[in-house]
mmCIF file of C-alpha atoms and ligand atoms in Angstrom:
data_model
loop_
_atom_site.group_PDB
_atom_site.id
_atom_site.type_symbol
_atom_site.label_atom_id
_atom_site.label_comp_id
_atom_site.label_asym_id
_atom_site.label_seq_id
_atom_site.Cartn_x
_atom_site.Cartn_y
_atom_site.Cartn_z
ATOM 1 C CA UNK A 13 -14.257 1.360 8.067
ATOM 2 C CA UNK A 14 -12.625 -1.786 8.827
ATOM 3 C CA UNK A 15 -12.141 -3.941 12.013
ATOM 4 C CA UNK A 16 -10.781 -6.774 12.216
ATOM 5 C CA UNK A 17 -11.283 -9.083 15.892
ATOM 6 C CA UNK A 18 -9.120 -11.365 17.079
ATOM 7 C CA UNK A 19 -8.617 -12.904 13.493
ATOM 8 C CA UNK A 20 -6.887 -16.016 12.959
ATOM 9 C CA UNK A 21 -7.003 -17.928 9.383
ATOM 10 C CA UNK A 22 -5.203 -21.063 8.208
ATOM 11 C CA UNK A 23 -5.810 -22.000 4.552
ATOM 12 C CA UNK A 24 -7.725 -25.333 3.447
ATOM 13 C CA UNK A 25 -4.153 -26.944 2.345
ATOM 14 C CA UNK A 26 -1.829 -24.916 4.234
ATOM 15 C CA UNK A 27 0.618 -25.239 7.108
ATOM 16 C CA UNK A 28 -0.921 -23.509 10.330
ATOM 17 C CA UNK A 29 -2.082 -20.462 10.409
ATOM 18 C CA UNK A 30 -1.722 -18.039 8.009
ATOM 19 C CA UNK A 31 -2.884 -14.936 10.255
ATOM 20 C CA UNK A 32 -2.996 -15.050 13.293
ATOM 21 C CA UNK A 33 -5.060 -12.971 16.466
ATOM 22 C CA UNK A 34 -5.319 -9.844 14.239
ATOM 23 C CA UNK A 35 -6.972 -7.085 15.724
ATOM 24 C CA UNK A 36 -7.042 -4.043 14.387
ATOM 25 C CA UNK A 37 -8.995 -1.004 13.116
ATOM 26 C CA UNK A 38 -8.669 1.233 10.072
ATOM 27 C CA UNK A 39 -10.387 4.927 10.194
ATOM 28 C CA UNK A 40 -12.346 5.890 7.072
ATOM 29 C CA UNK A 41 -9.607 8.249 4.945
ATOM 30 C CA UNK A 42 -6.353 6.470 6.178
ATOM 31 C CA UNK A 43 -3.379 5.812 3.517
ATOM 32 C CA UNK A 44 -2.205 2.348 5.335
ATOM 33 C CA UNK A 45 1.393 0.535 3.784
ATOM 34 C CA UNK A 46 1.866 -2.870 4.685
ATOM 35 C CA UNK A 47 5.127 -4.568 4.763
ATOM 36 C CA UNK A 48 6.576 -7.520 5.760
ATOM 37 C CA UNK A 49 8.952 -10.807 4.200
ATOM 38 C CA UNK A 50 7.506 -13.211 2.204
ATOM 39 C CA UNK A 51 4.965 -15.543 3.511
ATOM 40 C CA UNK A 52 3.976 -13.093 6.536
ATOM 41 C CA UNK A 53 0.340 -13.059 5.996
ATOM 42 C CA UNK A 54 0.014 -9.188 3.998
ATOM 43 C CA UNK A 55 -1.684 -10.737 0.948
ATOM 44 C CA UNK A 56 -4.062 -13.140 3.092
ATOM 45 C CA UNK A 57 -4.716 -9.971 5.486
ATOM 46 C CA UNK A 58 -6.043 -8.233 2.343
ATOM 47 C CA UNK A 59 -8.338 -10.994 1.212
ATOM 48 C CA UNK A 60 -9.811 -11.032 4.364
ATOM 49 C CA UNK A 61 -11.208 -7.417 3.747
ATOM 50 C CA UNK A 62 -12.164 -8.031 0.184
ATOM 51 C CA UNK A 63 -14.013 -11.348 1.255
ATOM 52 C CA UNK A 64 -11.968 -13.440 -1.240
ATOM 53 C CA UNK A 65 -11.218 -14.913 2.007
ATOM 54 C CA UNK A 66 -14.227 -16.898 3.109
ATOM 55 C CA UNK A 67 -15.369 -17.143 -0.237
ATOM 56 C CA UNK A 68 -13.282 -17.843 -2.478
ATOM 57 C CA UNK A 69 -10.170 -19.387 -0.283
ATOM 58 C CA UNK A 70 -11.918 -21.975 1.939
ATOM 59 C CA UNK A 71 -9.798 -22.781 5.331
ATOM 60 C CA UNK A 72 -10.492 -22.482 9.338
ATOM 61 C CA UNK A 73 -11.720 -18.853 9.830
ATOM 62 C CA UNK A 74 -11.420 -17.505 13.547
ATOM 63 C CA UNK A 75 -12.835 -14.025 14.691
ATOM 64 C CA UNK A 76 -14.653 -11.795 12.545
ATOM 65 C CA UNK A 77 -13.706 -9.169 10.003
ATOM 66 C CA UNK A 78 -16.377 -5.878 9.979
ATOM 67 C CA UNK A 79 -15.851 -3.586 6.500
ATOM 68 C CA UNK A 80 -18.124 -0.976 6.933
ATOM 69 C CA UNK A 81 -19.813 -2.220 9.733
ATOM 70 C CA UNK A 82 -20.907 -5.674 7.680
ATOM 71 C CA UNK A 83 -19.244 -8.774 8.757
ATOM 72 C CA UNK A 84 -17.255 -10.492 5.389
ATOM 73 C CA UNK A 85 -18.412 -14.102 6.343
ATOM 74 C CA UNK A 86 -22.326 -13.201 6.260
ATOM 75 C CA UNK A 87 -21.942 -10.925 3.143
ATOM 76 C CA UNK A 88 -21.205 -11.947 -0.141
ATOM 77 C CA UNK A 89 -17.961 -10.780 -2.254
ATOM 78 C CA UNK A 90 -20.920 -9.294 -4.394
ATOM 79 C CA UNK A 91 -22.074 -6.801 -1.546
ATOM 80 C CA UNK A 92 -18.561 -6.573 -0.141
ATOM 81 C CA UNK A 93 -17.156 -5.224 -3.465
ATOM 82 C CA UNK A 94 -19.648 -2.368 -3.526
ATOM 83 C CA UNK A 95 -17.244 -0.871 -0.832
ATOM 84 C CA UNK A 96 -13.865 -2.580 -1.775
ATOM 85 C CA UNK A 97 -12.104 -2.539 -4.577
ATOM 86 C CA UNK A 98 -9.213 -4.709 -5.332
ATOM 87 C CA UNK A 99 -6.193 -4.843 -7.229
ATOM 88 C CA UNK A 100 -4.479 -8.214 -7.001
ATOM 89 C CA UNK A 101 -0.531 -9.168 -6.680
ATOM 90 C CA UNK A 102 -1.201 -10.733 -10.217
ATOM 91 C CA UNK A 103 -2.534 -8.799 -13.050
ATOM 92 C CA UNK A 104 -2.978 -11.963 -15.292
ATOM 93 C CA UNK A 105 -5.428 -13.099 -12.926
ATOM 94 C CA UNK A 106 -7.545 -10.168 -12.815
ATOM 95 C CA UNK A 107 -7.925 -9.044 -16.085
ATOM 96 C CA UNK A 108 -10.821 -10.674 -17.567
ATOM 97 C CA UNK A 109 -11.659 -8.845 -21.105
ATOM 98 C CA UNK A 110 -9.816 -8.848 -24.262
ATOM 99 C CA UNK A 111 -9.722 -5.263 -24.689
ATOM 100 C CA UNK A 112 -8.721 -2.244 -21.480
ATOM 101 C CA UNK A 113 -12.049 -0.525 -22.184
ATOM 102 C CA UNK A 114 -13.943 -4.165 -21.779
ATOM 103 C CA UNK A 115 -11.817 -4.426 -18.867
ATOM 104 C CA UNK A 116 -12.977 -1.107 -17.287
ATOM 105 C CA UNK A 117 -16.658 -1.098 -18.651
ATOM 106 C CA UNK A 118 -16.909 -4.667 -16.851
ATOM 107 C CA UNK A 119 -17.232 -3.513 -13.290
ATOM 108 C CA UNK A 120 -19.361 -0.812 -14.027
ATOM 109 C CA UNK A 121 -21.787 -2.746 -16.275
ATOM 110 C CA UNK A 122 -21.994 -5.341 -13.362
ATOM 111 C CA UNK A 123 -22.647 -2.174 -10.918
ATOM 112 C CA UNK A 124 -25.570 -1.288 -13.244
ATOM 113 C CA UNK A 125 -23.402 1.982 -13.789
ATOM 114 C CA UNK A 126 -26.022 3.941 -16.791
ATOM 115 C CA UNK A 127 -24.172 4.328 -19.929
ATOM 116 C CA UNK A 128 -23.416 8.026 -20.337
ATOM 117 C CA UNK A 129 -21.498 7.762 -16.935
ATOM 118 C CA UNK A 130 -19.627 4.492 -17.882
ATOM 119 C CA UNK A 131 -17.603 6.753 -20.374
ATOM 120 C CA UNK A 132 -17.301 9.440 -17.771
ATOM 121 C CA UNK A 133 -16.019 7.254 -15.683
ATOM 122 C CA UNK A 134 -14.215 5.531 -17.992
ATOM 123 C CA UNK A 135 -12.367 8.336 -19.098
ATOM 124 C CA UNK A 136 -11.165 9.672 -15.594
ATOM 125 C CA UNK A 137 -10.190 6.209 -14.349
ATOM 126 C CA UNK A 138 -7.892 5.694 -17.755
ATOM 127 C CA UNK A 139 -6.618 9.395 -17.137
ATOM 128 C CA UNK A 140 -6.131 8.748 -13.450
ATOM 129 C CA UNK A 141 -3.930 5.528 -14.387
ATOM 130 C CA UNK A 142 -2.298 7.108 -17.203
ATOM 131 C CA UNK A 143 -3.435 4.804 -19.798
ATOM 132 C CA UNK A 144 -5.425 6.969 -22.133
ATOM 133 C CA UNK A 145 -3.361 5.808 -25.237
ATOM 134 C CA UNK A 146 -4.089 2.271 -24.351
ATOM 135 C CA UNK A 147 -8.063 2.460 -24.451
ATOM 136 C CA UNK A 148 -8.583 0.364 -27.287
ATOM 137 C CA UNK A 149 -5.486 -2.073 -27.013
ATOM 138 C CA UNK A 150 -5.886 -5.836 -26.513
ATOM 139 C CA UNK A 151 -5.201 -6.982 -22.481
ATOM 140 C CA UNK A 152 -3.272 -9.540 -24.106
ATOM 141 C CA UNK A 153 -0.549 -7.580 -26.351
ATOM 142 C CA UNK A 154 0.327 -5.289 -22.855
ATOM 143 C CA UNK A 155 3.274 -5.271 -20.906
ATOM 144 C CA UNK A 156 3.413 -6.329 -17.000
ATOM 145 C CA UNK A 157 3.309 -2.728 -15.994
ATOM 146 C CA UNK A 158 0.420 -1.795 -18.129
ATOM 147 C CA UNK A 159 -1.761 -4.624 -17.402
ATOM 148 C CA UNK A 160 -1.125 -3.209 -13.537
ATOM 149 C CA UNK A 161 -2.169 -0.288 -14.251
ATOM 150 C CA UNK A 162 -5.030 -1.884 -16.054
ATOM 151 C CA UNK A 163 -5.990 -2.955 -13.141
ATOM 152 C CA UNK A 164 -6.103 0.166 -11.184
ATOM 153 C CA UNK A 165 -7.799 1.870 -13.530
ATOM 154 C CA UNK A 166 -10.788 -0.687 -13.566
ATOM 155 C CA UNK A 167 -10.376 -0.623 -9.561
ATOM 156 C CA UNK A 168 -10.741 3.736 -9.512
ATOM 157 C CA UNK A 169 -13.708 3.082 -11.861
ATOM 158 C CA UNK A 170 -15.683 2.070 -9.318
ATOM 159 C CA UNK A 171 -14.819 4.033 -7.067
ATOM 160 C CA UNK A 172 -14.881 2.394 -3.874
ATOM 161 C CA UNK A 173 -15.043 3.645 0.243
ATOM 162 C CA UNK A 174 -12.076 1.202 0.257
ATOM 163 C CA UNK A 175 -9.121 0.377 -2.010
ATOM 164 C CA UNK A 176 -6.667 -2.566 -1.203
ATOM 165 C CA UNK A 177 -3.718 -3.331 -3.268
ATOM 166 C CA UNK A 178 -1.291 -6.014 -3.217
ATOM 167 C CA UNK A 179 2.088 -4.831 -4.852
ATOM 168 C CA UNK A 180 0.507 -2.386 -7.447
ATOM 169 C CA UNK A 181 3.780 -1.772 -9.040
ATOM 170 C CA UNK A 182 5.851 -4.349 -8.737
ATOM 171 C CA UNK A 183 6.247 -4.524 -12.593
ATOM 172 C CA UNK A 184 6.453 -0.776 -12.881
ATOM 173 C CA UNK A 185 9.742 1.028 -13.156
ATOM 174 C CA UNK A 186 10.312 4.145 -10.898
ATOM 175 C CA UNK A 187 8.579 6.751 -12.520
ATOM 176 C CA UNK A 188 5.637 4.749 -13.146
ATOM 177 C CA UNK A 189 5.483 3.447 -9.410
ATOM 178 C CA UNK A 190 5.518 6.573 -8.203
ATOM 179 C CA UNK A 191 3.015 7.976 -11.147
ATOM 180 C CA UNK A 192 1.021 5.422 -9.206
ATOM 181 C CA UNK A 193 1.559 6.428 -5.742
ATOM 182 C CA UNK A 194 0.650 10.098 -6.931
ATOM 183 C CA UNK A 195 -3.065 8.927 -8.037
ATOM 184 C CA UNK A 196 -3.618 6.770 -5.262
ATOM 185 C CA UNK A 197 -2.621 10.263 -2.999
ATOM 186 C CA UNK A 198 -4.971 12.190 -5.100
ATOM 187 C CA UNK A 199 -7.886 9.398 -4.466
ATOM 188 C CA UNK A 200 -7.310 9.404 -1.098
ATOM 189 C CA UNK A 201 -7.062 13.198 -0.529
ATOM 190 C CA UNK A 202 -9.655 14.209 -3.213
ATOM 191 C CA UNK A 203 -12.109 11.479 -2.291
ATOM 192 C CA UNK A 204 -11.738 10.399 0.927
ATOM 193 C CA UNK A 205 -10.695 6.317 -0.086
ATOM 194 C CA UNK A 206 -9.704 4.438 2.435
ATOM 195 C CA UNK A 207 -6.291 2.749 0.902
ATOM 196 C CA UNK A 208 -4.417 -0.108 2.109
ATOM 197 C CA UNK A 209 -1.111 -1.430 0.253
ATOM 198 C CA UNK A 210 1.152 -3.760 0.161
ATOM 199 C CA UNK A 211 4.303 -2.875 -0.818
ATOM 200 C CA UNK A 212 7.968 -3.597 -0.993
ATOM 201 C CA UNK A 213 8.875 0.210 -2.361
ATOM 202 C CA UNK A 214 9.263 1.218 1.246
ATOM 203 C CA UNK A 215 10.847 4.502 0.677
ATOM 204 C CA UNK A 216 7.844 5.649 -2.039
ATOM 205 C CA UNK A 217 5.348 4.216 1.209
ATOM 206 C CA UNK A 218 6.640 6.402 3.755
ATOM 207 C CA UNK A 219 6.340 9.280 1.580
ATOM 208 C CA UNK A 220 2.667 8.397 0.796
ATOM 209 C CA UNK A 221 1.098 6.720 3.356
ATOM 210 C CA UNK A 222 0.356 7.889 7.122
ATOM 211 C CA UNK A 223 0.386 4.416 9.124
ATOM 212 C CA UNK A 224 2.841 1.853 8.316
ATOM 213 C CA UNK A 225 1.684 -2.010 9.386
ATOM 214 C CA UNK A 226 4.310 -4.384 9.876
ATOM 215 C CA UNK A 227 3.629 -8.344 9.284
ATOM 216 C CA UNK A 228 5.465 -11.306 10.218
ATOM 217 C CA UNK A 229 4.623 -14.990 10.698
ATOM 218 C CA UNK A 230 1.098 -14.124 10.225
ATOM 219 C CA UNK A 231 0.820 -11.216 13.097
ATOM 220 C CA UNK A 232 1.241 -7.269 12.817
ATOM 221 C CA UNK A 233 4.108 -6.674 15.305
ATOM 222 C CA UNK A 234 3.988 -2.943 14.636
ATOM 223 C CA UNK A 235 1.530 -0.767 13.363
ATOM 224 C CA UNK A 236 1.642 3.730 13.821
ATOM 225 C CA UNK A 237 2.375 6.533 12.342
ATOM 226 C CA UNK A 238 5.368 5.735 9.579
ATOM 227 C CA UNK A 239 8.136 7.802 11.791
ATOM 228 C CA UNK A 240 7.087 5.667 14.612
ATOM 229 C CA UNK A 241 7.575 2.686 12.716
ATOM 230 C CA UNK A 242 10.489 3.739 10.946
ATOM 231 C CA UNK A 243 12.828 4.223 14.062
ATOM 232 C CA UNK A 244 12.863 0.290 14.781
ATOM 233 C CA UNK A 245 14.833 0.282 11.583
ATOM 234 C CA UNK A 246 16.753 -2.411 13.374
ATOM 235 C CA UNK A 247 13.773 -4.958 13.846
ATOM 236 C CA UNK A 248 12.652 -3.761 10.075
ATOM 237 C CA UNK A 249 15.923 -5.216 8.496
ATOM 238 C CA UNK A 250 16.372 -8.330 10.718
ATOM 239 C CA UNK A 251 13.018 -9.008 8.645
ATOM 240 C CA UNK A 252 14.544 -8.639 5.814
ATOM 241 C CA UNK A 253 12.295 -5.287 4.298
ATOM 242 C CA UNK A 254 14.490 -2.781 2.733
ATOM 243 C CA UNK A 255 14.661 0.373 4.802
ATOM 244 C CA UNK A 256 14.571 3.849 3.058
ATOM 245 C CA UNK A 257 18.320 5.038 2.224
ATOM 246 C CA UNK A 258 17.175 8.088 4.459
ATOM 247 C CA UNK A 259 16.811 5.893 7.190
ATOM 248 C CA UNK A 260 19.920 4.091 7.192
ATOM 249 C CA UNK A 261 21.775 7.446 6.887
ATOM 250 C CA UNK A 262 20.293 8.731 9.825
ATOM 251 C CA UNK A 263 20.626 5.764 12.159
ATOM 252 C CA UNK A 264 24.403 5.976 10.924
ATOM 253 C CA UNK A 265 24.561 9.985 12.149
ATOM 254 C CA UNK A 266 22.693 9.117 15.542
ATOM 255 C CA UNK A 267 24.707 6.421 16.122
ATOM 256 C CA UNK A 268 28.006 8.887 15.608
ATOM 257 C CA UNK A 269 26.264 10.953 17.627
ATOM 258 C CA UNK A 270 25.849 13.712 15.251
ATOM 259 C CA UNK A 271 21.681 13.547 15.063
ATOM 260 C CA UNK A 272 19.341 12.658 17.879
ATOM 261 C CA UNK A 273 16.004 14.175 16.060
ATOM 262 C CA UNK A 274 13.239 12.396 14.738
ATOM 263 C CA UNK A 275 13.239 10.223 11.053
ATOM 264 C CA UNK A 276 13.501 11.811 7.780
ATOM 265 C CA UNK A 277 11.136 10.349 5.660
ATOM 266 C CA UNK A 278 12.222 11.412 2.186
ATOM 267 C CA UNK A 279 15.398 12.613 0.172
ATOM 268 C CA UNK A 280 14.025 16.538 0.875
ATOM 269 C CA UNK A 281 13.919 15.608 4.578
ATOM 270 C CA UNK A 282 17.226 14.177 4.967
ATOM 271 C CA UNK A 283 18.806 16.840 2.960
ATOM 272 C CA UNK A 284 17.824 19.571 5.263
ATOM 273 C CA UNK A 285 18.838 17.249 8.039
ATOM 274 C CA UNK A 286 22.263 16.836 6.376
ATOM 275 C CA UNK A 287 22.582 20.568 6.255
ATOM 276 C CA UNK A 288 22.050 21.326 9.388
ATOM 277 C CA UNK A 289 24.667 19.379 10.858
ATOM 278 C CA UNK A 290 27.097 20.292 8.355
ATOM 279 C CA UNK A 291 26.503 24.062 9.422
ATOM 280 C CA UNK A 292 26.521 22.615 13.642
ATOM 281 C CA UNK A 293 29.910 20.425 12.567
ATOM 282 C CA UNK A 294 31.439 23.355 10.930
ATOM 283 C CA UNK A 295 30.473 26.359 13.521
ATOM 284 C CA UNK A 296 32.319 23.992 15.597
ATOM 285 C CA UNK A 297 35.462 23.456 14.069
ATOM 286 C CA UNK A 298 35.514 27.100 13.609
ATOM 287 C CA UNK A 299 34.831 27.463 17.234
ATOM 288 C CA UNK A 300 37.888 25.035 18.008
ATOM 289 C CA UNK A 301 39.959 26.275 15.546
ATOM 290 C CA UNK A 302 39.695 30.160 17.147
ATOM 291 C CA UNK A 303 40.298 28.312 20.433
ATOM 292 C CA UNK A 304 43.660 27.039 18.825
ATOM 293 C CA UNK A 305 44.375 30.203 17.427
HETATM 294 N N1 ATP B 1 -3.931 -20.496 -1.355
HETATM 295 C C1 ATP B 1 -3.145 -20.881 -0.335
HETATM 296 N N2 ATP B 1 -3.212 -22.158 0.130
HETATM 297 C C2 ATP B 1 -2.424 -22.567 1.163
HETATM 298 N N3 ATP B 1 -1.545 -21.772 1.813
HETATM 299 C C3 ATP B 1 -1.442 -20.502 1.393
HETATM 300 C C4 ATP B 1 -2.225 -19.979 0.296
HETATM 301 N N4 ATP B 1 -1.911 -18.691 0.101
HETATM 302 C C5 ATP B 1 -0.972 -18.397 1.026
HETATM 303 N N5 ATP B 1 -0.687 -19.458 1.811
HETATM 304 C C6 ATP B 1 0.257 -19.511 2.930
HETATM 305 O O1 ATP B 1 -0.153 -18.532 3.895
HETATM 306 C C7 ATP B 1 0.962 -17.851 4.437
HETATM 307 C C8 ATP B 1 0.815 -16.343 4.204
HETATM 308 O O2 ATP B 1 0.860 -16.119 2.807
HETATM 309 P P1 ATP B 1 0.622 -14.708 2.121
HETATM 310 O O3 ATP B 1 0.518 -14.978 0.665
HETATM 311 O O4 ATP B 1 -0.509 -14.045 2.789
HETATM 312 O O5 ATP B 1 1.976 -13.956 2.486
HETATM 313 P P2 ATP B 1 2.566 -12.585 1.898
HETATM 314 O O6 ATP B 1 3.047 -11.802 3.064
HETATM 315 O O7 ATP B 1 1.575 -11.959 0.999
HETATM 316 O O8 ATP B 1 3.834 -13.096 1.061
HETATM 317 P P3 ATP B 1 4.485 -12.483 -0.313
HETATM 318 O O9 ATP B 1 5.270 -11.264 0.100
HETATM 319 O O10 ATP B 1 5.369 -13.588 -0.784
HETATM 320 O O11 ATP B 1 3.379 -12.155 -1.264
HETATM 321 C C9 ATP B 1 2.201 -18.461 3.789
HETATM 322 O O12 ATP B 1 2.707 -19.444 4.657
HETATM 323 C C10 ATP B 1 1.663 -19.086 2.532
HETATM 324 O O13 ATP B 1 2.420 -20.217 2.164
HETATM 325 MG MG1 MG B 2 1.518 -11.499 -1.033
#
């Protein structure tokens, strides 16, 4: 779905390169998290697959970037869009229309979308995002977190091969981020999108996503399976990115010597990990204790 070769990028009036010899490849169906500190290059990696980068950021452009099999720099955002849909770190500079249906109704218009399946489309994308109650609200009256979601729901609308996301719910409180998560599961599962996110929620990520990408100074310098990833919990906070709760428990237990398996990735994992050593820990002090006896 996605290849990127060799890839370097430094922006018109920035300081060296932004990215930096990317190569990589991204199978049609995969859930992809990216992560990485500020400044690392996720946001610019994304542009580079929704062609906002050549197009609309100018800047030395090394390599090439194939998204479905069309190379970004020789198609326009126009054709690239048909297979990517975006949703942007900033909501305010998406949203275009003065009321969410516009805002929704927009893309589709543009897509030449017939009118009986605008509203079907319409209604499943508002569902999807759970904004239903806001249909007829003005853009401008909504809160950070619903002008996100806004934005995902005119993104599903559409519904794109591919879906990339920069920090869909960084205004969103818990539930809502994870509300989030849920649909972008469902999209994924249901439909087959191809998602790629950036995220700083890396606990919700690991839960949701299969391949974890890790960015910084402008290069991935680890990219597999989120376990995989998750075991250089070390490297991950000498970065700087918060590591799951779950993860920092275990390292502690493996490091006491209590745990040598592999990396819970949620609260349900780590609890069953947890329980299993308290049931090894305490067959043995009953086992020493007899001894004693
Ligand atoms: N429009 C721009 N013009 C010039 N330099 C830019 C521009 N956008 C980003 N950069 C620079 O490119 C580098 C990568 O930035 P990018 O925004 O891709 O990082 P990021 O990982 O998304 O960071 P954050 O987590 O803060 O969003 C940084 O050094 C940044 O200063
Ligand atoms: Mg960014």
């Amino acid at each position: 779905m996605i290849r990127f070769n060799d890839v370097s990028f430094s922006y018109e009036h920035g300081e060296g390169f932004a990215v930096q010899n990317i190569s990589t490849h991204i199978g049609r169906g995969e859930f992809v998290g990216i992560i990485g500190p500020s400044g690392a290059g996720k946001s610019t990696l994304l542009s580079m697959i929704n062609g906002v980068i050549p197009h609309f950021h100018k800047g030395d452009f090394y390599g090439e970037v194939l998204v479905c099999g069309k190379d970004t720099v020789e198609s326009t955002c126009g054709e690239i869009s048909h297979h990517v849909g975006s949703v942007f770190q900033d909501p305010e500079a998406q949203i275009v229309s003065m009321v969410v249906e516009d805002e929704i109704a927009f893309g589709l218009e543009n897509f030449g979308i017939p009118a009986d399946e605008i509203e079907t489309r319409m209604a499943e994308a508002l569902k999807m995002a759970g904004i239903e109650h806001l249909r007829r609200q003005s853009t401008t009256a909504l809160s950070g977190g619903q002008k996100q979601r806004v934005t995902i729901a005119a993104a599903i609308a559409l519904r794109p091969e591919i879906l990339v996301l920069d920090e869909p719910t960084s205004q969103l409180d818990p539930v809502g981020s994870r509300q989030v998560f849920r649909t972008l599961k469902r999209l994924n599962q249901e439909y087959g999108i191809t998602i790629l996110i950036v995220e700083q929620k890396v606990l919700l990520l690991s839960e949701f996503c299969s391949r974890f990408m890790v960015m910084d100074k402008g290069r991935i310098i680890m990219d597999g399976p989120i376990r995989q990833v998750l075991e250089h919990n070390d490297k991950l906070l000498e970065l700087g990115i918060n590591c799951p709760r779950v993860v920092t428990l275990t390292k502690l237990l493996q490091d006491a010597s209590l745990y040598s398996g592999g990396y819970p990735v949620d609260v349900d994992e780590a609890e069953s990990v947890i329980r299993k050593i308290m049931e090894e820990t305490h067959d043995q002090y009953q086992e020493s204790e007899l001894s004693v006896q």
